[in-house]
């Protein structure tokens, strides 16, 4: 059994690589080099048989992930399957099942069965839920509990898993003296730290990283090296604890590659706009060009209820400066579990950010779509615009609700500049004022 | 009668300047130099007696504008007054009345009477509506019609007016050979061009700029030098026609300053993310540091229905790189006249962009608000978060709708990391995963 990384090193074009090259419109011989050197990953668990794979990394279209899953408070498998349908319909590239409520084993298997998208999870949640159910205190989780949960997720077909391997005792020491406003905001990271401190031990995911590599290799699971110490407020961004963890993740990227295991790196978080480029550059150099999977970044802390917008601002800048994979943020972030409408709005906002970056990055086909949209707009061709726009359903609904007496829109009505200039100059217009 | 610019040059602290210095938390002697050199404007029409003024420009908090007003299709004065209330409640810094439908003189006066915010308009719309009503064809508008409309708006109390003075015959010639996808998308610009071509004359706003300066000076109206040739699609950005117009606007900034008239410059439009910084730098150098008022920028053309997000991405980047004033974009942009909900969503998105830039720009008080918000989040202090967040009404509503069995939120429920880590480390957590 070989991984996509190993096949690429041997120059073997897998069906997955072939598919990704076609989708991206780039030659197989270009893509295979990127997979071989680790700057692109193709997460594709051998047990995720219904997967239509995508590639994540340098030179490719920016991918977006949508988190779904139950919590202890709310959610059932049918709601989660509805969310999955929204993810597919609105063109998320990947989903993560973060379920922590209900029969999470059954929910995970059902979601994977119904998911042609790249799928990921955070197995430590499973260990946590099970530990809490049996022993009461999470700090009593055994190392076996943790690795059993990881193996279960990998066996079931997760294409990538988040593992918080970079939280070392040294990083925790640094954290203690940071004077952070929000300390630790990663749930998985928080569990790991609590466990380490209570048991006075090193992080098992770091200490037994080879064991993790063995499991990941067996199923060709891509490791998404989690940022347990990411800043949860703009005030905490780019501090010593965060960067120390990143350095460790960089080392682990090399170890993963040496073991033939694909790896990407997760990043912040809440980051002031003027620190985003620095964060992207640091990750690229420290992690030897591993694909960067960012959670936002959120450029302000105050926009609860609208953090899909905050995340789209940060995500677009990140993706234009080295990030390859954007985790969506929904309007519900910081308030509660996203419902179906939140999931949709989160996906749309991330797709806008990703597409804006694709245009800026010169990705083949990206600017062409905008050109077709704008050409249709110029012609007042509303059907043509509907075909190209990011959400045809919303577009038609809004157009219907904003009745106009003319073929123009109700913003300009009979004073549509298009009409006037077209007559005089043979050229036309699409916006207002 | 002197303008704010002339008072500042003479070292006289006006009540308006005093107010702005207090609001911004900067010394009067710093602010007065910026007003004197034109890098800051304080739009304050002597006839806008209920104005609470704001400053726009270098080193100040980023300001945002919301466009309201009727169109020939829709809207009445009461709806527009409701929109104005939303602008005040959600903390727009300025509004523009762009009415082109109904009794626009009465609507304008009523809006000004009820508007403590900085207010602006595009007087050429008035000339257009009146011309159309009396002569049928807009190209038959006389130069007097145009200047009469401008004088009427200034007399009524507009603090700033958009005037498309930079569209010269040379710029129109350049435009003809650009091969643009969307040619002209500025409505005012389109009228000016149609008029110029039909009458085979130079732009009266350029040719008789001194007359314009005289009117503006009389009422201390700030000229917002409009970008009639702004790109209406990302494909058209930063082309020869756009930059030629900008060069002319730069010349006119100097002429305005020489006449004691305050001036700012309007900018694009649809701009790919990787061209925004270039656009900001060009404006700063070419327009001798005049405040830059940007319409977006929109970083993709395909997001009709969600262009408040597209605009927030571009606006945040622009405002971190030299723009001082963001014109909001609503979800209705490119589809129809915004309704009250669209106005609200447009304002919120712009405020997020402006605040993200204020943090990045190190504006006093900006990061502190985020710090308070995050400190409340860490403590699971939901009332504290409500006070600091951008939309307390939405925040409370979402919190109510996302019931949880714990004091945490329904995303993490009983697995709230905060609880676990706080116990072990005395530190806590606020986000998920």
GROMACS .gro file of C-alpha atoms in nm, chain B residues 160-386:
model
  227
  593UNK     CA    1  -1.999   6.722  -0.025
  594UNK     CA    2  -2.097   6.671  -0.387
  595UNK     CA    3  -1.974   6.426  -0.644
  596UNK     CA    4  -1.868   6.606  -0.960
  597UNK     CA    5  -1.730   6.413  -1.255
  598UNK     CA    6  -1.475   6.678  -1.353
  599UNK     CA    7  -1.198   6.451  -1.472
  600UNK     CA    8  -1.366   6.319  -1.784
  601UNK     CA    9  -1.183   6.514  -2.050
  602UNK     CA   10  -1.201   6.469  -2.427
  603UNK     CA   11  -0.861   6.309  -2.411
  604UNK     CA   12  -0.984   6.057  -2.151
  605UNK     CA   13  -1.286   5.974  -2.366
  606UNK     CA   14  -1.057   5.918  -2.664
  607UNK     CA   15  -0.850   5.678  -2.456
  608UNK     CA   16  -1.165   5.503  -2.342
  609UNK     CA   17  -1.280   5.442  -2.698
  610UNK     CA   18  -0.974   5.232  -2.771
  611UNK     CA   19  -0.950   5.048  -2.439
  612UNK     CA   20  -1.163   4.754  -2.548
  613UNK     CA   21  -1.324   4.747  -2.207
  614UNK     CA   22  -1.561   4.471  -2.102
  615UNK     CA   23  -1.802   4.708  -1.930
  616UNK     CA   24  -1.700   5.046  -2.076
  617UNK     CA   25  -1.861   5.307  -1.848
  618UNK     CA   26  -2.041   5.207  -1.528
  619UNK     CA   27  -2.060   5.544  -1.356
  620UNK     CA   28  -2.405   5.685  -1.414
  621UNK     CA   29  -2.291   6.045  -1.379
  622UNK     CA   30  -1.989   5.966  -1.592
  623UNK     CA   31  -2.209   5.813  -1.858
  624UNK     CA   32  -2.426   6.125  -1.877
  625UNK     CA   33  -2.125   6.351  -1.905
  626UNK     CA   34  -1.974   6.142  -2.181
  627UNK     CA   35  -2.300   6.118  -2.373
  628UNK     CA   36  -2.339   6.495  -2.348
  629UNK     CA   37  -1.980   6.562  -2.459
  630UNK     CA   38  -2.003   6.332  -2.758
  631UNK     CA   39  -2.343   6.448  -2.870
  632UNK     CA   40  -2.257   6.817  -2.839
  633UNK     CA   41  -1.898   6.774  -2.945
  634UNK     CA   42  -1.780   6.982  -2.649
  635UNK     CA   43  -1.542   6.959  -2.355
  636UNK     CA   44  -1.686   6.849  -2.017
  637UNK     CA   45  -1.840   7.166  -1.866
  638UNK     CA   46  -1.741   7.051  -1.516
  639UNK     CA   47  -1.379   7.053  -1.632
  640UNK     CA   48  -1.397   7.355  -1.857
  641UNK     CA   49  -1.578   7.569  -1.600
  642UNK     CA   50  -1.411   7.426  -1.294
  643UNK     CA   51  -1.355   7.777  -1.157
  644UNK     CA   52  -1.728   7.835  -1.156
  645UNK     CA   53  -1.770   7.512  -0.962
  646UNK     CA   54  -1.505   7.624  -0.715
  647UNK     CA   55  -1.686   7.952  -0.666
  648UNK     CA   56  -2.013   7.777  -0.575
  649UNK     CA   57  -1.836   7.524  -0.352
  650UNK     CA   58  -1.645   7.799  -0.174
  651UNK     CA   59  -1.961   7.998  -0.106
  652UNK     CA   60  -2.113   7.719   0.105
  653UNK     CA   61  -1.792   7.539   0.203
  654UNK     CA   62  -1.894   7.233   0.007
  655UNK     CA   63  -1.625   6.968  -0.023
  656UNK     CA   64  -1.575   6.854  -0.380
  657UNK     CA   65  -1.572   6.479  -0.421
  658UNK     CA   66  -1.400   6.451  -0.755
  659UNK     CA   67  -1.586   6.163  -0.920
  660UNK     CA   68  -1.434   5.878  -1.116
  661UNK     CA   69  -1.663   5.860  -1.415
  662UNK     CA   70  -1.425   5.620  -1.588
  663UNK     CA   71  -1.384   5.377  -1.302
  664UNK     CA   72  -1.364   5.010  -1.397
  665UNK     CA   73  -1.697   4.827  -1.377
  666UNK     CA   74  -1.538   4.486  -1.407
  667UNK     CA   75  -1.213   4.344  -1.274
  668UNK     CA   76  -1.095   4.302  -1.633
  669UNK     CA   77  -1.112   4.680  -1.688
  670UNK     CA   78  -0.916   4.784  -1.377
  671UNK     CA   79  -0.620   5.021  -1.375
  672UNK     CA   80  -0.629   5.093  -1.746
  673UNK     CA   81  -0.522   5.404  -1.935
  674UNK     CA   82  -0.861   5.576  -1.928
  675UNK     CA   83  -0.894   5.528  -1.552
  676UNK     CA   84  -0.546   5.657  -1.476
  677UNK     CA   85  -0.572   5.948  -1.720
  678UNK     CA   86  -0.885   6.063  -1.538
  679UNK     CA   87  -0.704   6.024  -1.205
  680UNK     CA   88  -0.420   6.247  -1.329
  681UNK     CA   89  -0.672   6.518  -1.418
  682UNK     CA   90  -0.837   6.481  -1.079
  683UNK     CA   91  -0.495   6.529  -0.922
  684UNK     CA   92  -0.455   6.859  -1.106
  685UNK     CA   93  -0.800   6.967  -0.994
  686UNK     CA   94  -0.719   6.886  -0.631
  687UNK     CA   95  -0.441   7.142  -0.649
  688UNK     CA   96  -0.670   7.397  -0.812
  689UNK     CA   97  -0.936   7.339  -0.547
  690UNK     CA   98  -0.684   7.381  -0.266
  691UNK     CA   99  -0.551   7.699  -0.428
  692UNK     CA  100  -0.907   7.835  -0.424
  693UNK     CA  101  -0.953   7.740  -0.058
  694UNK     CA  102  -1.198   7.462  -0.144
  695UNK     CA  103  -1.175   7.123   0.025
  696UNK     CA  104  -1.143   6.827  -0.211
  697UNK     CA  105  -1.136   6.451  -0.200
  698UNK     CA  106  -1.104   6.201  -0.483
  699UNK     CA  107  -1.326   5.907  -0.571
  700UNK     CA  108  -1.180   5.577  -0.678
  701UNK     CA  109  -1.261   5.237  -0.815
  702UNK     CA  110  -1.473   5.024  -0.849
  703UNK     CA  111  -1.407   4.666  -0.958
  704UNK     CA  112  -1.039   4.591  -0.894
  705UNK     CA  113  -0.862   4.253  -0.864
  706UNK     CA  114  -0.724   4.209  -0.514
  707UNK     CA  115  -0.364   4.219  -0.634
  708UNK     CA  116  -0.414   4.563  -0.794
  709UNK     CA  117  -0.565   4.741  -0.493
  710UNK     CA  118  -0.241   4.852  -0.333
  711UNK     CA  119  -0.117   4.989  -0.665
  712UNK     CA  120  -0.437   5.188  -0.703
  713UNK     CA  121  -0.406   5.333  -0.353
  714UNK     CA  122  -0.043   5.432  -0.404
  715UNK     CA  123  -0.116   5.592  -0.741
  716UNK     CA  124  -0.395   5.803  -0.595
  717UNK     CA  125  -0.176   5.920  -0.306
  718UNK     CA  126   0.107   6.036  -0.528
  719UNK     CA  127  -0.098   6.169  -0.819
  720UNK     CA  128  -0.355   6.351  -0.604
  721UNK     CA  129  -0.106   6.496  -0.355
  722UNK     CA  130  -0.244   6.305  -0.059
  723UNK     CA  131  -0.607   6.407  -0.101
  724UNK     CA  132  -0.845   6.180   0.094
  725UNK     CA  133  -0.943   5.880  -0.120
  726UNK     CA  134  -1.310   5.780  -0.126
  727UNK     CA  135  -1.344   5.431  -0.274
  728UNK     CA  136  -1.649   5.256  -0.412
  729UNK     CA  137  -1.570   4.906  -0.296
  730UNK     CA  138  -1.332   4.807  -0.439
  731UNK     CA  139  -1.508   4.491  -0.551
  732UNK     CA  140  -1.256   4.208  -0.584
  733UNK     CA  141  -1.473   3.992  -0.810
  734UNK     CA  142  -1.763   4.051  -1.050
  735UNK     CA  143  -1.952   3.728  -0.987
  736UNK     CA  144  -2.098   3.783  -0.641
  737UNK     CA  145  -2.423   3.970  -0.717
  738UNK     CA  146  -2.644   3.924  -0.411
  739UNK     CA  147  -2.339   3.926  -0.185
  740UNK     CA  148  -2.147   4.229  -0.302
  741UNK     CA  149  -2.140   4.372   0.051
  742UNK     CA  150  -1.889   4.093   0.120
  743UNK     CA  151  -1.695   4.153  -0.201
  744UNK     CA  152  -1.682   4.522  -0.111
  745UNK     CA  153  -1.575   4.454   0.247
  746UNK     CA  154  -1.277   4.251   0.126
  747UNK     CA  155  -1.162   4.523  -0.111
  748UNK     CA  156  -1.251   4.805   0.127
  749UNK     CA  157  -1.049   4.660   0.413
  750UNK     CA  158  -0.741   4.626   0.195
  751UNK     CA  159  -0.788   4.972   0.043
  752UNK     CA  160  -0.834   5.133   0.383
  753UNK     CA  161  -0.517   4.970   0.511
  754UNK     CA  162  -0.327   5.112   0.217
  755UNK     CA  163  -0.435   5.472   0.193
  756UNK     CA  164  -0.811   5.500   0.136
  757UNK     CA  165  -0.988   5.706   0.402
  758UNK     CA  166  -1.354   5.680   0.312
  759UNK     CA  167  -1.543   5.367   0.207
  760UNK     CA  168  -1.866   5.384   0.014
  761UNK     CA  169  -2.076   5.092   0.122
  762UNK     CA  170  -2.194   4.829  -0.120
  763UNK     CA  171  -2.517   4.649  -0.038
  764UNK     CA  172  -2.628   4.294  -0.123
  765UNK     CA  173  -2.861   4.457  -0.381
  766UNK     CA  174  -2.577   4.609  -0.585
  767UNK     CA  175  -2.602   4.511  -0.954
  768UNK     CA  176  -2.957   4.384  -0.896
  769UNK     CA  177  -3.178   4.667  -0.772
  770UNK     CA  178  -3.238   4.954  -0.534
  771UNK     CA  179  -3.141   4.852  -0.179
  772UNK     CA  180  -3.424   4.812   0.071
  773UNK     CA  181  -3.390   4.880   0.442
  774UNK     CA  182  -3.242   4.539   0.522
  775UNK     CA  183  -2.990   4.579   0.236
  776UNK     CA  184  -2.890   4.921   0.373
  777UNK     CA  185  -2.830   4.770   0.716
  778UNK     CA  186  -2.625   4.482   0.578
  779UNK     CA  187  -2.424   4.716   0.360
  780UNK     CA  188  -2.340   4.940   0.654
  781UNK     CA  189  -2.238   4.649   0.879
  782UNK     CA  190  -2.009   4.500   0.614
  783UNK     CA  191  -1.842   4.837   0.555
  784UNK     CA  192  -1.803   4.897   0.924
  785UNK     CA  193  -1.629   4.562   0.963
  786UNK     CA  194  -1.390   4.656   0.682
  787UNK     CA  195  -1.330   5.002   0.831
  788UNK     CA  196  -1.272   4.868   1.180
  789UNK     CA  197  -1.035   4.596   1.056
  790UNK     CA  198  -0.837   4.874   0.888
  791UNK     CA  199  -0.847   5.094   1.198
  792UNK     CA  200  -0.688   4.809   1.397
  793UNK     CA  201  -0.424   4.755   1.131
  794UNK     CA  202  -0.361   5.129   1.102
  795UNK     CA  203  -0.314   5.163   1.479
  796UNK     CA  204  -0.599   5.412   1.523
  797UNK     CA  205  -0.640   5.493   1.895
  798UNK     CA  206  -0.921   5.295   2.056
  799UNK     CA  207  -0.974   5.044   1.775
  800UNK     CA  208  -0.778   4.746   1.908
  801UNK     CA  209  -0.895   4.826   2.260
  802UNK     CA  210  -1.254   4.754   2.164
  803UNK     CA  211  -1.153   4.411   2.033
  804UNK     CA  212  -0.963   4.348   2.351
  805UNK     CA  213  -1.273   4.423   2.560
  806UNK     CA  214  -1.486   4.202   2.334
  807UNK     CA  215  -1.241   3.914   2.361
  808UNK     CA  216  -1.203   3.952   2.736
  809UNK     CA  217  -1.582   3.924   2.768
  810UNK     CA  218  -1.582   3.623   2.535
  811UNK     CA  219  -1.321   3.449   2.746
  812UNK     CA  220  -1.535   3.498   3.054
  813UNK     CA  221  -1.845   3.369   2.872
  814UNK     CA  222  -1.984   3.711   2.959
  815UNK     CA  223  -2.258   3.734   2.698
  816UNK     CA  224  -2.384   4.074   2.812
  817UNK     CA  225  -2.033   4.216   2.792
  818UNK     CA  226  -1.996   4.082   2.439
  819UNK     CA  227  -2.327   4.237   2.341
   0.00000   0.00000   0.00000
